[in-house]
Amino acid sequence: VQLQASGGGLVQAGGSMRLSCAASGFRSDSFGIGWFRQAPGKEREGVSYIRSSSGQQYYADSVKGRFTISIDKAKKTVYLQMNSLKAEDTAVYYCAAGRPVSSAWSASRMYYYWGQGTQVTVSS
């Protein structure tokens, strides 16, 4: 199982960016895909999760209304569209595959496989 995150970079506050997570080595409905982020000196936090089988989406309160997660099953790719970016969104973003229960989607321990991370920097 491999996850390849991409799409990070530098953007001004208020701007948009789309992250991609390309998955390989497993059936697209076998796992859900979550996005996490970790800023310097802070713990890793769950940003969003999509259940591949149903398409159900989950979001952290800090990104609700600004971020949208989606999946292209044919391409085995999950996207995180980030709009109205803020300086506090600056972090390394990781995608991960797992089968978390709904109430624990943001717990990193529920995920089996992790991508390498992509840096997102929002300048204010």
mmCIF file of C-alpha atoms in Angstrom:
data_model
loop_
_atom_site.group_PDB
_atom_site.id
_atom_site.type_symbol
_atom_site.label_atom_id
_atom_site.label_comp_id
_atom_site.label_asym_id
_atom_site.label_seq_id
_atom_site.Cartn_x
_atom_site.Cartn_y
_atom_site.Cartn_z
ATOM 1 C CA VAL A 1 0.000 0.000 0.000
ATOM 2 C CA GLN A 2 1.353 3.383 -0.992
ATOM 3 C CA LEU A 3 0.010 6.887 -0.551
ATOM 4 C CA GLN A 4 1.503 9.815 -2.416
ATOM 5 C CA ALA A 5 0.524 13.295 -1.257
ATOM 6 C CA SER A 6 1.126 16.279 -3.502
ATOM 7 C CA GLY A 7 -0.046 19.794 -4.239
ATOM 8 C CA GLY A 8 1.435 21.768 -1.388
ATOM 9 C CA GLY A 9 3.250 25.054 -1.731
ATOM 10 C CA LEU A 10 3.091 28.707 -0.825
ATOM 11 C CA VAL A 11 -0.127 30.705 -1.042
ATOM 12 C CA GLN A 12 -1.315 34.027 0.287
ATOM 13 C CA ALA A 13 -3.949 34.233 2.969
ATOM 14 C CA GLY A 14 -7.394 34.051 1.436
ATOM 15 C CA GLY A 15 -6.156 31.957 -1.432
ATOM 16 C CA SER A 16 -6.898 28.375 -2.427
ATOM 17 C CA MET A 17 -4.950 25.196 -2.889
ATOM 18 C CA ARG A 18 -5.804 21.610 -3.760
ATOM 19 C CA LEU A 19 -3.966 18.664 -2.304
ATOM 20 C CA SER A 20 -4.003 15.226 -3.883
ATOM 21 C CA CYS A 21 -3.473 11.817 -2.340
ATOM 22 C CA ALA A 22 -2.864 9.044 -4.867
ATOM 23 C CA ALA A 23 -3.347 5.565 -3.463
ATOM 24 C CA SER A 24 -2.104 2.270 -4.800
ATOM 25 C CA GLY A 25 -1.904 -1.299 -3.654
ATOM 26 C CA PHE A 26 -5.438 -1.757 -2.371
ATOM 27 C CA ARG A 27 -9.023 -1.696 -3.536
ATOM 28 C CA SER A 28 -10.519 1.769 -3.454
ATOM 29 C CA ASP A 29 -13.347 0.722 -1.101
ATOM 30 C CA SER A 30 -11.070 -1.113 1.318
ATOM 31 C CA PHE A 31 -10.026 1.956 3.266
ATOM 32 C CA GLY A 32 -11.123 5.471 3.927
ATOM 33 C CA ILE A 33 -8.673 8.320 3.440
ATOM 34 C CA GLY A 34 -7.983 10.992 5.977
ATOM 35 C CA TRP A 35 -6.015 14.207 5.834
ATOM 36 C CA PHE A 36 -3.968 15.278 8.817
ATOM 37 C CA ARG A 37 -1.686 18.206 9.410
ATOM 38 C CA GLN A 38 1.119 19.029 11.776
ATOM 39 C CA ALA A 39 2.434 22.507 12.400
ATOM 40 C CA PRO A 40 5.817 23.112 14.055
ATOM 41 C CA GLY A 41 5.607 22.500 17.784
ATOM 42 C CA LYS A 42 2.060 21.201 17.586
ATOM 43 C CA GLU A 43 0.482 17.774 17.625
ATOM 44 C CA ARG A 44 -0.794 16.156 14.475
ATOM 45 C CA GLU A 45 -4.476 16.898 13.996
ATOM 46 C CA GLY A 46 -7.158 15.390 11.838
ATOM 47 C CA VAL A 47 -8.421 17.753 9.141
ATOM 48 C CA SER A 48 -10.866 15.687 7.127
ATOM 49 C CA TYR A 49 -11.853 12.134 6.303
ATOM 50 C CA ILE A 50 -13.831 10.476 3.557
ATOM 51 C CA ARG A 51 -15.297 7.005 3.804
ATOM 52 C CA SER A 52 -14.596 5.457 0.422
ATOM 53 C CA SER A 53 -17.549 3.068 0.436
ATOM 54 C CA SER A 54 -20.211 5.699 1.107
ATOM 55 C CA GLY A 55 -18.531 9.007 0.345
ATOM 56 C CA GLN A 56 -19.438 10.289 3.818
ATOM 57 C CA GLN A 57 -17.244 13.201 4.794
ATOM 58 C CA TYR A 58 -15.978 14.484 8.103
ATOM 59 C CA TYR A 59 -14.275 17.768 8.911
ATOM 60 C CA ALA A 60 -12.520 19.395 11.810
ATOM 61 C CA ASP A 61 -14.366 22.431 13.111
ATOM 62 C CA SER A 62 -11.418 24.622 12.186
ATOM 63 C CA VAL A 63 -11.838 23.885 8.468
ATOM 64 C CA LYS A 64 -15.589 23.383 8.069
ATOM 65 C CA GLY A 65 -16.967 25.532 5.306
ATOM 66 C CA ARG A 66 -13.506 26.175 3.877
ATOM 67 C CA PHE A 67 -12.146 22.725 3.004
ATOM 68 C CA THR A 68 -13.783 20.051 0.876
ATOM 69 C CA ILE A 69 -12.672 16.447 0.585
ATOM 70 C CA SER A 70 -13.553 14.367 -2.451
ATOM 71 C CA ILE A 71 -12.620 11.100 -4.079
ATOM 72 C CA ASP A 72 -12.079 9.937 -7.625
ATOM 73 C CA LYS A 73 -12.397 6.181 -7.317
ATOM 74 C CA ALA A 74 -11.302 5.533 -10.890
ATOM 75 C CA LYS A 75 -8.042 7.343 -10.222
ATOM 76 C CA LYS A 76 -7.813 6.112 -6.608
ATOM 77 C CA THR A 77 -7.126 9.683 -5.657
ATOM 78 C CA VAL A 78 -8.519 11.763 -2.816
ATOM 79 C CA TYR A 79 -8.472 15.534 -3.024
ATOM 80 C CA LEU A 80 -8.557 18.204 -0.372
ATOM 81 C CA GLN A 81 -9.730 21.513 -1.766
ATOM 82 C CA MET A 82 -8.715 24.272 0.611
ATOM 83 C CA ASN A 83 -10.270 27.697 0.227
ATOM 84 C CA SER A 84 -10.042 30.899 2.259
ATOM 85 C CA LEU A 85 -6.716 29.766 3.614
ATOM 86 C CA LYS A 86 -5.412 31.302 6.806
ATOM 87 C CA ALA A 87 -1.925 31.596 8.236
ATOM 88 C CA GLU A 88 -2.903 29.043 10.889
ATOM 89 C CA ASP A 89 -3.460 26.458 8.135
ATOM 90 C CA THR A 90 0.297 26.386 7.609
ATOM 91 C CA ALA A 91 1.512 22.852 8.284
ATOM 92 C CA VAL A 92 2.755 19.667 6.743
ATOM 93 C CA TYR A 93 -0.277 17.825 5.425
ATOM 94 C CA TYR A 94 -0.414 14.046 5.394
ATOM 95 C CA CYS A 95 -2.894 11.631 3.934
ATOM 96 C CA ALA A 96 -3.537 8.300 5.575
ATOM 97 C CA ALA A 97 -5.586 5.181 4.927
ATOM 98 C CA GLY A 98 -7.625 3.460 7.591
ATOM 99 C CA ARG A 99 -11.010 2.211 8.739
ATOM 100 C CA PRO A 100 -11.825 4.468 11.665
ATOM 101 C CA VAL A 101 -15.206 4.439 13.314
ATOM 102 C CA SER A 102 -17.079 7.686 12.777
ATOM 103 C CA SER A 103 -16.434 9.019 16.257
ATOM 104 C CA ALA A 104 -12.684 8.472 15.927
ATOM 105 C CA TRP A 105 -11.998 9.564 12.391
ATOM 106 C CA SER A 106 -9.516 12.198 13.582
ATOM 107 C CA ALA A 107 -7.454 9.831 15.716
ATOM 108 C CA SER A 108 -4.185 9.107 13.933
ATOM 109 C CA ARG A 109 -3.884 5.745 15.690
ATOM 110 C CA MET A 110 -6.857 4.514 13.614
ATOM 111 C CA TYR A 111 -4.872 4.694 10.377
ATOM 112 C CA TYR A 112 -2.646 1.984 8.990
ATOM 113 C CA TYR A 113 -0.809 3.640 6.140
ATOM 114 C CA TRP A 114 0.611 7.139 5.742
ATOM 115 C CA GLY A 115 1.857 9.254 2.882
ATOM 116 C CA GLN A 116 5.042 11.279 3.042
ATOM 117 C CA GLY A 117 3.521 14.705 3.704
ATOM 118 C CA THR A 118 3.381 17.907 1.697
ATOM 119 C CA GLN A 119 4.150 21.376 3.034
ATOM 120 C CA VAL A 120 1.456 24.036 2.892
ATOM 121 C CA THR A 121 2.553 27.556 3.758
ATOM 122 C CA VAL A 122 0.035 30.388 3.969
ATOM 123 C CA SER A 123 1.548 33.851 4.093
ATOM 124 C CA SER A 124 -0.341 36.587 5.889
#
